[in-house]
Amino acid sequence: MTDEATTADWDEECDVLVVGSGGGGLTGAYTAAALGLDTLVVEKTRYYGGTTAYAGACLWLPGNAAQERAGVEDSAELGRTYFRAVVGDSVPAALQDAYVDNAGPTVAFLENDPGIRFEHRPFPDYFDAPGRFPLGRGVFPVVYPAAEAGDELLRAVRPAAWEERLGMRGPEGPFTDGRALIARLLAALRATGHGRCRLETRLTALVTDPEGAVVGAETSVADGERTRRVRARGGVLLAAGGFEADHRLRREWQGLPGADWTMGAPGGNTGDAILAARAIGADTALLAESWWCPSVLFPDRSANFALGFRGGVFVGRDGRRFANESLPYDRMGRAMLAAGAGDRPDRPVWWVFDGRWGEEPPGIVVVPPDRKSLAEAGLWHTADTLEALAAATGVDARGLAATVRAFNGYAADGVDAEFHRGEDPYDAFFADAAGPNPALVPIEQGPFHAVRMVLGDLGTKGGLRTDPEARVLREDGSVIRGLYAAGNTMASVAGPYYPGPGAPIGSAMVFAHLAARHIADASPKAR
């Protein structure tokens, strides 16, 4: 919205307004505050952390100090070689360069604070391309001590996915994974003395001056009836996630039936920031894209991210496989899309495995499934024979029998002649079976199981088009002064690809850091 009003109409002022409190938003907020700028973070939900709090929080940040401490010889140039080989020309080279060239400096800036620390752990890059690290170049936040009883800020960090999705609170303990990243950034932001955070505050509109520059925002507080106008003297950073939770936008922009199957954190990620920016002329890109993943369907019709498949096969209604089940999750999701398998309720996919795995499915499900409730909902079937399993699931019995017979032959030979499962380092990373190919485990011991799988996502990745300094662009390529974007609010620097573990959060952090530095460079208050 364009506003001719004077500053007397503002309810509040700051140097930098950050919308969203995930890994990207809090990195930008900490950067701005550490440089001496008065920074306000507004978060739509009742928790800080967004979907980052659900994540394992591997961060794809090539050439950083944490890698160096672990003896991993990486660099921005090696990262660029790999990233460019994967992403190609789907995203401007200057944007890719901004990411890889500033990954290491972003880590260095953050680690200047004694409370922010990262460590390297092995996790393979996702593509066989020049510059690949078979054991990965990702870094993780170090575990952070539990919040003290009176610490309201850290006690408002979003619970882990399994706690929130199952409606239960876990035991007290230190912050780990994505929650550790959020806790460390929040604590560091508070320690600067220049940061403020506010929950249950939704962005409703951006305010521009007569020249079209963004000078602030309108926010709606808690019940939606109270509006506050916030002046942002330096700029507004939009890092509020994507639109994965909005049914209308998923149908309109992605052609999907709705938004039930996302792993995005509840209460947010409804595209508010993207729509507010579009309303003042911002351009968008990649709106059909998401960070896809195969997911287990739950009785409440939600879907829960699954990865690290150690056994079993995925089959469609015809009983046939359609991809290498050990592919990195985004690539497996794209294979499901390409095959028209699991992307709609009327195109089911079943994960079929045998009784050798006991009561648990042979893979990692982020929110642990309860077999009894899934069975009662018709989402987990068990039978003594494959024929009976096919009848229970509606899968073609001959097709399933032929698939299992062929797959067992591949397991004996150690070679998947159809989809090459087990030939890539990522395939072997989770495999733990004996035999000529640990990723190929025969399906031969009853009882046999089938678990319903669907195409889920970790968030959408289409959003506002930006330049290498994270400034939001109009359709003609001109910059909207005062407006920046990062994370899933920004059209991803990775284009339609997921190059390696931690690319979503890692790139969000880098571009939020660049946005804050750009604002600080123009501010006389910055240190």
Short mmCIF file of C-alpha atoms in Angstrom, two decimals:
data_model
loop_
_atom_site.label_atom_id
_atom_site.label_comp_id
_atom_site.label_asym_id
_atom_site.label_seq_id
_atom_site.Cartn_x
_atom_site.Cartn_y
_atom_site.Cartn_z
CA MET A 1 0.00 0.00 0.00
CA THR A 2 1.22 3.50 -0.76
CA ASP A 3 0.95 5.92 2.13
CA GLU A 4 1.33 9.68 2.08
CA ALA A 5 1.15 9.90 5.87
CA THR A 6 3.81 11.46 8.06
CA THR A 7 5.84 9.70 10.73
CA ALA A 8 3.39 10.97 13.33
CA ASP A 9 1.06 8.18 12.19
CA TRP A 10 3.45 5.41 13.23
CA ASP A 11 2.74 3.38 16.36
CA GLU A 12 6.33 2.19 16.63
CA GLU A 13 9.72 2.70 14.99
CA CYS A 14 12.87 0.65 14.45
CA ASP A 15 15.83 0.56 12.11
CA VAL A 16 15.13 -2.93 10.79
CA LEU A 17 11.85 -4.84 10.82
CA VAL A 18 12.23 -8.59 10.36
CA VAL A 19 9.10 -10.59 9.52
CA GLY A 20 9.56 -14.22 10.56
CA SER A 21 11.68 -15.96 13.19
CA GLY A 22 13.14 -19.00 11.44
CA GLY A 23 16.85 -19.56 10.85
CA GLY A 24 16.93 -16.91 8.12
CA GLY A 25 14.93 -14.24 9.91
CA LEU A 26 16.89 -14.57 13.14
CA THR A 27 20.23 -14.55 11.33
CA GLY A 28 19.24 -11.28 9.66
CA ALA A 29 17.95 -9.88 12.95
CA TYR A 30 21.09 -10.83 14.85
CA THR A 31 23.32 -9.39 12.11
CA ALA A 32 21.49 -6.06 12.14
CA ALA A 33 21.42 -5.85 15.94
CA ALA A 34 25.08 -6.84 16.28
CA LEU A 35 25.90 -3.98 13.92
CA GLY A 36 24.12 -1.57 16.25
CA LEU A 37 20.74 -1.26 14.53
CA ASP A 38 17.50 -1.20 16.49
CA THR A 39 15.86 -4.41 15.29
CA LEU A 40 12.31 -5.70 15.73
CA VAL A 41 11.31 -9.29 14.91
CA VAL A 42 7.62 -10.06 14.46
CA GLU A 43 6.40 -13.65 14.40
CA LYS A 44 2.89 -14.64 13.34
CA THR A 45 2.57 -17.73 15.57
CA ARG A 46 2.94 -18.26 19.30
CA TYR A 47 6.40 -19.81 18.93
CA TYR A 48 9.77 -18.67 17.59
CA GLY A 49 11.58 -20.80 15.05
CA GLY A 50 9.26 -21.55 12.16
CA THR A 51 9.93 -24.78 10.30
CA THR A 52 13.64 -24.44 11.15
CA ALA A 53 12.74 -25.64 14.66
CA TYR A 54 11.54 -28.93 13.13
CA ALA A 55 14.71 -29.46 11.11
CA GLY A 56 17.82 -31.51 11.75
CA ALA A 57 19.46 -28.17 10.88
CA CYS A 58 22.24 -29.33 8.65
CA LEU A 59 23.43 -26.14 6.92
CA TRP A 60 24.92 -26.22 3.43
CA LEU A 61 27.56 -23.49 3.83
CA PRO A 62 30.71 -24.35 1.84
CA GLY A 63 34.10 -23.13 3.01
CA ASN A 64 33.42 -22.28 6.64
CA ALA A 65 35.44 -22.32 9.85
CA ALA A 66 33.56 -25.25 11.36
CA GLN A 67 34.61 -27.43 8.42
CA GLU A 68 38.17 -26.22 8.79
CA ARG A 69 38.21 -27.16 12.48
CA ALA A 70 37.08 -30.66 11.49
CA GLY A 71 39.79 -30.99 8.85
CA VAL A 72 37.36 -30.77 5.92
CA GLU A 73 39.13 -29.05 3.04
CA ASP A 74 36.35 -27.10 1.41
CA SER A 75 36.14 -23.64 -0.13
CA ALA A 76 33.75 -21.28 -1.82
CA GLU A 77 35.28 -22.23 -5.15
CA LEU A 78 34.67 -25.95 -4.62
CA GLY A 79 31.15 -25.17 -3.47
CA ARG A 80 30.58 -23.03 -6.55
CA THR A 81 31.79 -25.80 -8.86
CA TYR A 82 29.29 -28.23 -7.39
CA PHE A 83 26.41 -25.78 -7.02
CA ARG A 84 26.77 -24.49 -10.57
CA ALA A 85 26.95 -28.05 -11.94
CA VAL A 86 23.65 -28.88 -10.23
CA VAL A 87 21.69 -25.62 -10.57
CA GLY A 88 23.06 -24.61 -13.97
CA ASP A 89 21.48 -21.51 -15.47
CA SER A 90 18.10 -21.96 -13.77
CA VAL A 91 19.09 -19.13 -11.42
CA PRO A 92 21.31 -16.12 -12.27
CA ALA A 93 24.98 -16.85 -11.70
CA ALA A 94 25.40 -13.68 -9.62
CA LEU A 95 22.81 -14.95 -7.15
CA GLN A 96 24.55 -18.32 -6.89
CA ASP A 97 27.88 -16.57 -6.36
CA ALA A 98 26.42 -14.42 -3.60
CA TYR A 99 25.41 -17.59 -1.77
CA VAL A 100 28.61 -19.58 -2.00
CA ASP A 101 30.96 -16.61 -1.62
CA ASN A 102 29.22 -15.44 1.55
CA ALA A 103 28.57 -18.80 3.23
CA GLY A 104 31.90 -18.84 5.03
CA PRO A 105 31.78 -15.14 6.01
CA THR A 106 28.26 -15.60 7.40
CA VAL A 107 29.46 -18.39 9.68
CA ALA A 108 32.47 -16.29 10.71
CA PHE A 109 30.24 -13.32 11.57
CA LEU A 110 27.87 -15.48 13.62
CA GLU A 111 30.68 -17.23 15.46
CA ASN A 112 32.04 -13.88 16.56
CA ASP A 113 29.38 -14.24 19.22
CA PRO A 114 30.60 -16.76 21.83
CA GLY A 115 27.10 -18.23 22.06
CA ILE A 116 26.88 -19.29 18.41
CA ARG A 117 28.83 -22.39 17.44
CA PHE A 118 28.71 -24.89 14.59
CA GLU A 119 30.24 -28.31 14.00
CA HIS A 120 30.73 -30.49 10.94
CA ARG A 121 28.97 -33.85 10.66
CA PRO A 122 28.95 -36.22 7.66
CA PHE A 123 25.91 -36.07 5.35
CA PRO A 124 26.42 -36.59 1.59
CA ASP A 125 25.71 -34.01 -1.09
CA TYR A 126 22.71 -35.08 -3.16
CA PHE A 127 24.00 -35.15 -6.75
CA ASP A 128 26.82 -36.91 -8.56
CA ALA A 129 28.38 -33.74 -9.95
CA PRO A 130 31.83 -32.10 -10.05
CA GLY A 131 32.83 -30.72 -6.66
CA ARG A 132 30.62 -33.13 -4.73
CA PHE A 133 31.60 -34.14 -1.20
CA PRO A 134 30.54 -37.79 -0.69
CA LEU A 135 30.56 -37.24 3.10
CA GLY A 136 29.07 -33.79 2.83
CA ARG A 137 30.08 -30.23 3.56
CA GLY A 138 27.24 -29.42 5.94
CA VAL A 139 27.58 -28.02 9.43
CA PHE A 140 25.17 -28.20 12.36
CA PRO A 141 24.46 -25.99 15.38
CA VAL A 142 26.06 -27.28 18.56
CA VAL A 143 23.65 -28.42 21.28
CA TYR A 144 22.55 -25.51 23.48
CA PRO A 145 21.69 -25.64 27.22
CA ALA A 146 18.03 -25.82 28.22
CA ALA A 147 16.16 -22.61 28.96
CA GLU A 148 16.08 -21.51 32.56
CA ALA A 149 12.74 -21.40 34.35
CA GLY A 150 12.21 -17.66 33.97
CA ASP A 151 13.54 -17.28 30.44
CA GLU A 152 10.38 -16.44 28.52
CA LEU A 153 12.23 -15.81 25.28
CA LEU A 154 13.86 -19.24 24.97
CA ARG A 155 10.87 -21.02 26.43
CA ALA A 156 8.92 -19.74 23.43
CA VAL A 157 11.09 -21.72 20.98
CA ARG A 158 8.83 -23.97 18.91
CA PRO A 159 8.70 -27.59 20.16
CA ALA A 160 10.13 -30.38 18.05
CA ALA A 161 7.87 -31.69 15.28
CA TRP A 162 6.98 -34.90 17.06
CA GLU A 163 5.98 -32.99 20.20
CA GLU A 164 3.81 -30.44 18.43
CA ARG A 165 2.24 -32.82 15.91
CA LEU A 166 1.38 -35.42 18.57
CA GLY A 167 0.07 -32.80 20.98
CA MET A 168 2.52 -33.57 23.74
CA ARG A 169 5.39 -31.83 25.47
CA GLY A 170 8.73 -33.60 25.61
CA PRO A 171 11.01 -33.84 28.64
CA GLU A 172 13.09 -30.83 29.65
CA GLY A 173 16.57 -30.87 28.22
CA PRO A 174 19.04 -29.04 26.04
CA PHE A 175 18.09 -27.58 22.67
CA THR A 176 19.19 -29.79 19.78
CA ASP A 177 19.12 -29.62 15.98
CA GLY A 178 16.98 -26.79 14.57
CA ARG A 179 15.83 -25.76 18.02
CA ALA A 180 19.47 -25.29 19.02
CA LEU A 181 20.00 -22.94 16.08
CA ILE A 182 16.93 -20.90 17.01
CA ALA A 183 17.86 -20.77 20.71
CA ARG A 184 21.42 -19.70 19.96
CA LEU A 185 20.31 -16.95 17.58
CA LEU A 186 17.63 -15.68 19.98
CA ALA A 187 20.06 -15.57 22.90
CA ALA A 188 22.67 -13.80 20.79
CA LEU A 189 20.10 -11.30 19.52
CA ARG A 190 19.03 -10.52 23.08
CA ALA A 191 22.63 -10.09 24.20
CA THR A 192 23.24 -7.32 21.65
CA GLY A 193 20.85 -5.04 23.50
CA HIS A 194 19.45 -3.89 20.14
CA GLY A 195 16.88 -6.62 19.43
CA ARG A 196 13.21 -7.01 20.29
CA CYS A 197 10.93 -9.95 19.48
CA ARG A 198 7.16 -10.13 19.35
CA LEU A 199 4.93 -13.19 18.96
CA GLU A 200 1.43 -13.46 17.48
CA THR A 201 2.00 -10.47 15.24
CA ARG A 202 1.04 -10.84 11.58
CA LEU A 203 2.16 -8.77 8.63
CA THR A 204 -0.92 -7.36 6.87
CA ALA A 205 0.60 -4.81 4.47
CA LEU A 206 3.77 -3.01 3.49
CA VAL A 207 3.82 0.79 3.60
CA THR A 208 5.58 2.72 0.84
CA ASP A 209 6.45 6.36 0.31
CA PRO A 210 5.39 8.30 -2.83
CA GLU A 211 8.50 7.06 -4.68
CA GLY A 212 7.60 3.43 -4.03
CA ALA A 213 10.23 2.70 -1.37
CA VAL A 214 9.17 0.55 1.58
CA VAL A 215 9.23 2.58 4.78
CA GLY A 216 7.39 0.30 7.15
CA ALA A 217 4.57 -2.17 7.61
CA GLU A 218 1.14 -2.69 9.05
CA THR A 219 0.85 -5.55 11.51
CA SER A 220 -2.12 -7.22 13.14
CA VAL A 221 -1.66 -8.20 16.77
CA ALA A 222 -3.00 -11.39 18.35
CA ASP A 223 -6.76 -11.34 17.83
CA GLY A 224 -6.55 -9.52 14.48
CA GLU A 225 -8.46 -6.53 15.75
CA ARG A 226 -5.51 -4.40 16.82
CA THR A 227 -3.36 -2.91 14.07
CA ARG A 228 0.07 -1.44 14.64
CA ARG A 229 1.97 0.58 12.06
CA VAL A 230 5.71 0.05 12.32
CA ARG A 231 8.16 2.43 10.71
CA ALA A 232 11.39 0.76 9.54
CA ARG A 233 14.00 3.47 8.99
CA GLY A 234 16.50 1.17 7.28
CA GLY A 235 14.39 -1.54 5.73
CA VAL A 236 12.04 -4.51 6.05
CA LEU A 237 13.33 -8.08 5.75
CA LEU A 238 10.69 -10.64 4.80
CA ALA A 239 11.67 -14.11 6.02
CA ALA A 240 8.26 -15.50 6.89
CA GLY A 241 8.38 -18.81 5.06
CA GLY A 242 6.45 -19.74 1.95
CA PHE A 243 2.80 -20.48 1.21
CA GLU A 244 2.81 -24.21 1.92
CA ALA A 245 -0.06 -24.01 4.42
CA ASP A 246 -2.45 -22.07 2.19
CA HIS A 247 -4.90 -24.32 0.31
CA ARG A 248 -5.90 -21.69 -2.24
CA LEU A 249 -2.35 -20.76 -3.19
CA ARG A 250 -1.25 -24.39 -3.42
CA ARG A 251 -4.09 -25.04 -5.86
CA GLU A 252 -3.58 -21.82 -7.83
CA TRP A 253 0.21 -21.79 -8.05
CA GLN A 254 1.09 -25.49 -7.89
CA GLY A 255 -1.95 -27.35 -9.16
CA LEU A 256 -2.09 -29.52 -6.02
CA PRO A 257 -5.33 -30.49 -4.28
CA GLY A 258 -4.46 -28.59 -1.10
CA ALA A 259 -2.00 -27.98 1.70
CA ASP A 260 -2.54 -30.89 4.09
CA TRP A 261 0.68 -32.74 3.37
CA THR A 262 3.31 -30.16 4.23
CA MET A 263 5.81 -30.38 7.10
CA GLY A 264 5.69 -26.60 7.45
CA ALA A 265 5.15 -25.50 11.04
CA PRO A 266 1.45 -24.89 11.83
CA GLY A 267 0.01 -21.41 12.16
CA GLY A 268 2.26 -19.72 9.63
CA ASN A 269 3.55 -20.16 6.09
CA THR A 270 0.41 -18.89 4.40
CA GLY A 271 2.12 -16.57 1.94
CA ASP A 272 1.34 -13.33 3.79
CA ALA A 273 4.74 -11.77 3.08
CA ILE A 274 4.76 -12.80 -0.57
CA LEU A 275 1.27 -11.42 -1.14
CA ALA A 276 2.07 -8.16 0.67
CA ALA A 277 5.10 -7.65 -1.56
CA ARG A 278 3.20 -8.52 -4.73
CA ALA A 279 0.63 -5.91 -3.75
CA ILE A 280 3.29 -3.20 -4.09
CA GLY A 281 4.68 -4.50 -7.39
CA ALA A 282 7.19 -7.20 -6.41
CA ASP A 283 7.99 -9.91 -8.93
CA THR A 284 7.86 -13.63 -8.11
CA ALA A 285 9.43 -16.77 -9.51
CA LEU A 286 9.48 -20.56 -9.00
CA LEU A 287 5.96 -20.59 -7.55
CA ALA A 288 5.37 -24.16 -8.74
CA GLU A 289 8.35 -25.42 -6.73
CA SER A 290 8.70 -26.92 -3.26
CA TRP A 291 11.32 -28.75 -1.24
CA TRP A 292 9.61 -32.10 -1.90
CA CYS A 293 9.80 -35.26 0.20
CA PRO A 294 8.04 -38.62 0.49
CA SER A 295 5.87 -38.67 3.59
CA VAL A 296 3.86 -41.12 5.66
CA LEU A 297 0.14 -40.30 5.66
CA PHE A 298 -1.35 -40.00 9.16
CA PRO A 299 -4.98 -40.60 10.22
CA ASP A 300 -5.64 -36.85 10.59
CA ARG A 301 -4.65 -36.55 6.88
CA SER A 302 -1.41 -34.77 7.72
CA ALA A 303 1.81 -36.15 6.27
CA ASN A 304 5.14 -36.67 7.97
CA PHE A 305 8.56 -36.47 6.34
CA ALA A 306 10.29 -39.81 5.83
CA LEU A 307 13.87 -40.46 4.69
CA GLY A 308 16.73 -42.90 5.09
CA PHE A 309 14.89 -45.92 3.74
CA ARG A 310 16.83 -49.06 4.67
CA GLY A 311 14.39 -51.53 3.20
CA GLY A 312 11.21 -52.05 1.22
CA VAL A 313 9.99 -50.71 -2.11
CA PHE A 314 7.52 -48.03 -3.20
CA VAL A 315 4.77 -49.20 -5.56
CA GLY A 316 1.80 -47.57 -7.22
CA ARG A 317 -1.62 -49.07 -7.78
CA ASP A 318 -0.15 -51.24 -10.56
CA GLY A 319 2.22 -52.86 -8.05
CA ARG A 320 5.27 -51.56 -9.88
CA ARG A 321 8.21 -49.53 -8.65
CA PHE A 322 8.78 -46.15 -10.30
CA ALA A 323 12.09 -44.90 -8.80
CA ASN A 324 15.10 -45.66 -6.63
CA GLU A 325 13.61 -45.52 -3.13
CA SER A 326 16.97 -44.49 -1.66
CA LEU A 327 17.15 -41.25 -3.65
CA PRO A 328 17.61 -38.04 -1.65
CA TYR A 329 14.16 -37.01 -0.51
CA ASP A 330 13.58 -34.06 -2.86
CA ARG A 331 14.63 -36.17 -5.83
CA MET A 332 12.31 -38.96 -4.69
CA GLY A 333 9.51 -36.42 -4.36
CA ARG A 334 10.13 -35.24 -7.90
CA ALA A 335 10.09 -38.84 -9.08
CA MET A 336 6.66 -39.19 -7.47
CA LEU A 337 5.48 -36.05 -9.26
CA ALA A 338 6.83 -37.29 -12.59
CA ALA A 339 5.15 -40.67 -12.16
CA GLY A 340 1.86 -39.20 -10.96
CA ALA A 341 2.27 -41.31 -7.84
CA GLY A 342 1.20 -40.19 -4.38
CA ASP A 343 0.62 -36.57 -5.40
CA ARG A 344 -3.17 -36.88 -5.08
CA PRO A 345 -5.48 -38.93 -2.87
CA ASP A 346 -6.64 -40.99 -5.85
CA ARG A 347 -3.07 -41.96 -6.83
CA PRO A 348 -1.85 -43.98 -3.84
CA VAL A 349 1.69 -45.15 -3.18
CA TRP A 350 2.48 -47.97 -0.77
CA TRP A 351 5.77 -48.64 1.00
CA VAL A 352 5.98 -52.44 1.02
CA PHE A 353 8.41 -54.29 3.31
CA ASP A 354 8.61 -57.60 5.12
CA GLY A 355 8.58 -58.84 8.71
CA ARG A 356 12.32 -58.76 9.27
CA TRP A 357 12.04 -55.17 10.49
CA GLY A 358 9.75 -55.97 13.41
CA GLU A 359 7.24 -53.35 14.54
CA GLU A 360 8.96 -50.32 13.00
CA PRO A 361 9.19 -49.37 9.32
CA PRO A 362 12.72 -49.54 7.87
CA GLY A 363 13.38 -45.81 7.66
CA ILE A 364 13.23 -42.53 9.53
CA VAL A 365 9.84 -40.87 10.02
CA VAL A 366 10.29 -37.47 11.68
CA VAL A 367 7.04 -37.83 13.64
CA PRO A 368 7.07 -41.50 14.70
CA PRO A 369 4.03 -43.36 13.34
CA ASP A 370 1.75 -45.34 15.62
CA ARG A 371 1.07 -48.62 13.89
CA LYS A 372 -2.24 -49.24 15.64
CA SER A 373 -3.77 -45.88 14.68
CA LEU A 374 -2.49 -46.13 11.11
CA ALA A 375 -3.90 -49.64 10.79
CA GLU A 376 -7.30 -48.53 12.10
CA ALA A 377 -7.32 -45.74 9.49
CA GLY A 378 -6.43 -48.13 6.65
CA LEU A 379 -2.99 -46.58 6.22
CA TRP A 380 -0.95 -49.58 7.41
CA HIS A 381 -1.87 -53.09 6.25
CA THR A 382 -0.31 -56.36 7.36
CA ALA A 383 -0.83 -59.75 5.73
CA ASP A 384 0.78 -63.19 5.72
CA THR A 385 1.11 -63.21 1.92
CA LEU A 386 1.80 -60.67 -0.78
CA GLU A 387 -1.44 -61.65 -2.48
CA ALA A 388 -3.43 -60.81 0.65
CA LEU A 389 -1.49 -57.57 1.06
CA ALA A 390 -2.36 -56.59 -2.52
CA ALA A 391 -6.04 -57.28 -1.87
CA ALA A 392 -5.99 -55.12 1.28
CA THR A 393 -4.34 -52.15 -0.44
CA GLY A 394 -6.05 -52.35 -3.83
CA VAL A 395 -2.70 -52.93 -5.54
CA ASP A 396 -2.49 -55.19 -8.62
CA ALA A 397 -1.48 -58.59 -7.20
CA ARG A 398 0.39 -59.80 -10.28
CA GLY A 399 2.28 -56.55 -10.55
CA LEU A 400 3.30 -56.64 -6.90
CA ALA A 401 4.41 -60.28 -7.09
CA ALA A 402 6.50 -59.56 -10.19
CA THR A 403 8.03 -56.48 -8.57
CA VAL A 404 9.05 -58.34 -5.40
CA ARG A 405 10.39 -61.29 -7.41
CA ALA A 406 12.55 -58.97 -9.53
CA PHE A 407 13.68 -56.93 -6.53
CA ASN A 408 14.73 -60.05 -4.61
CA GLY A 409 16.80 -61.07 -7.62
CA TYR A 410 18.48 -57.65 -7.59
CA ALA A 411 19.23 -58.09 -3.89
CA ALA A 412 20.87 -61.47 -4.54
CA ASP A 413 22.95 -60.06 -7.39
CA GLY A 414 23.71 -56.74 -5.69
CA VAL A 415 22.57 -54.73 -8.72
CA ASP A 416 19.27 -52.89 -9.19
CA ALA A 417 18.96 -53.20 -12.96
CA GLU A 418 15.93 -50.88 -13.10
CA PHE A 419 16.74 -47.93 -10.84
CA HIS A 420 20.36 -48.44 -9.69
CA ARG A 421 19.59 -48.34 -5.98
CA GLY A 422 22.71 -48.58 -3.87
CA GLU A 423 25.13 -47.26 -6.47
CA ASP A 424 25.35 -43.72 -5.06
CA PRO A 425 27.04 -42.72 -1.76
CA TYR A 426 23.76 -41.24 -0.53
CA ASP A 427 21.99 -44.59 -1.06
CA ALA A 428 24.58 -46.32 1.10
CA PHE A 429 24.60 -43.67 3.85
CA PHE A 430 21.57 -45.09 5.69
CA ALA A 431 21.95 -48.74 4.60
CA ASP A 432 23.05 -51.16 7.31
CA ALA A 433 22.32 -54.63 5.92
CA ALA A 434 24.76 -57.33 4.91
CA GLY A 435 24.99 -58.65 1.38
CA PRO A 436 26.45 -57.58 -1.95
CA ASN A 437 24.48 -54.30 -1.88
CA PRO A 438 23.39 -53.10 1.61
CA ALA A 439 20.69 -50.89 0.06
CA LEU A 440 18.95 -53.93 -1.47
CA VAL A 441 17.29 -56.08 1.18
CA PRO A 442 15.02 -58.87 -0.09
CA ILE A 443 11.32 -58.88 0.73
CA GLU A 444 10.68 -62.50 1.66
CA GLN A 445 9.81 -62.94 5.34
CA GLY A 446 6.17 -62.68 6.33
CA PRO A 447 4.20 -61.01 7.63
CA PHE A 448 4.29 -58.39 4.89
CA HIS A 449 3.48 -54.72 5.47
CA ALA A 450 2.30 -51.78 3.38
CA VAL A 451 2.33 -48.19 4.65
CA ARG A 452 0.58 -45.40 2.73
CA MET A 453 2.95 -42.77 1.32
CA VAL A 454 2.17 -39.37 -0.20
CA LEU A 455 4.08 -36.49 -1.76
CA GLY A 456 4.89 -34.08 1.06
CA ASP A 457 7.18 -31.09 1.31
CA LEU A 458 9.41 -29.20 3.72
CA GLY A 459 7.99 -25.92 2.45
CA THR A 460 7.46 -24.12 -0.83
CA LYS A 461 10.49 -22.51 -2.47
CA GLY A 462 8.94 -20.05 -4.88
CA GLY A 463 8.65 -16.45 -3.83
CA LEU A 464 9.99 -12.96 -4.32
CA ARG A 465 12.65 -12.41 -6.93
CA THR A 466 15.76 -10.78 -5.45
CA ASP A 467 19.18 -9.47 -6.41
CA PRO A 468 22.48 -10.71 -4.88
CA GLU A 469 22.04 -8.35 -1.93
CA ALA A 470 18.60 -9.86 -1.17
CA ARG A 471 16.78 -6.72 -2.36
CA VAL A 472 13.33 -7.47 -3.77
CA LEU A 473 12.85 -6.74 -7.48
CA ARG A 474 9.97 -5.57 -9.62
CA GLU A 475 9.04 -7.30 -12.87
CA ASP A 476 11.18 -4.83 -14.84
CA GLY A 477 14.21 -5.72 -12.69
CA SER A 478 14.28 -2.49 -10.72
CA VAL A 479 14.87 -2.63 -6.96
CA ILE A 480 12.12 -1.89 -4.44
CA ARG A 481 14.13 0.23 -2.04
CA GLY A 482 13.82 -0.74 1.60
CA LEU A 483 12.51 -4.26 0.95
CA TYR A 484 14.51 -7.49 1.30
CA ALA A 485 13.64 -11.20 1.31
CA ALA A 486 15.28 -14.45 2.39
CA GLY A 487 14.38 -18.09 3.01
CA ASN A 488 11.22 -19.52 1.50
CA THR A 489 9.78 -16.01 1.07
CA MET A 490 12.48 -15.53 -1.58
CA ALA A 491 12.56 -17.41 -4.88
CA SER A 492 15.19 -20.02 -4.08
CA VAL A 493 18.81 -19.60 -5.18
CA ALA A 494 18.73 -23.36 -5.86
CA GLY A 495 16.02 -23.08 -8.51
CA PRO A 496 14.19 -26.37 -9.05
CA TYR A 497 16.96 -28.37 -7.33
CA TYR A 498 17.96 -29.42 -3.79
CA PRO A 499 21.77 -29.60 -4.06
CA GLY A 500 22.65 -30.81 -0.59
CA PRO A 501 21.60 -31.15 3.03
CA GLY A 502 20.87 -27.77 4.57
CA ALA A 503 20.54 -25.76 1.37
CA PRO A 504 17.15 -24.30 2.43
CA ILE A 505 18.24 -23.02 5.85
CA GLY A 506 21.83 -22.31 4.79
CA SER A 507 20.78 -20.10 1.90
CA ALA A 508 18.14 -18.39 4.08
CA MET A 509 20.82 -17.48 6.60
CA VAL A 510 23.26 -16.16 4.00
CA PHE A 511 20.76 -13.91 2.20
CA ALA A 512 19.29 -12.62 5.47
CA HIS A 513 22.83 -11.78 6.60
CA LEU A 514 23.49 -9.99 3.31
CA ALA A 515 20.25 -8.03 3.64
CA ALA A 516 21.12 -6.85 7.14
CA ARG A 517 24.63 -5.86 6.09
CA HIS A 518 23.28 -3.90 3.15
CA ILE A 519 20.92 -2.00 5.43
CA ALA A 520 23.74 -1.36 7.91
CA ASP A 521 26.08 -0.08 5.19
CA ALA A 522 23.60 2.74 4.50
CA SER A 523 22.90 3.54 8.15
CA PRO A 524 24.88 6.14 10.10
CA LYS A 525 24.06 4.22 13.27
CA ALA A 526 25.83 1.01 12.24
CA ARG A 527 29.11 0.10 13.83
#
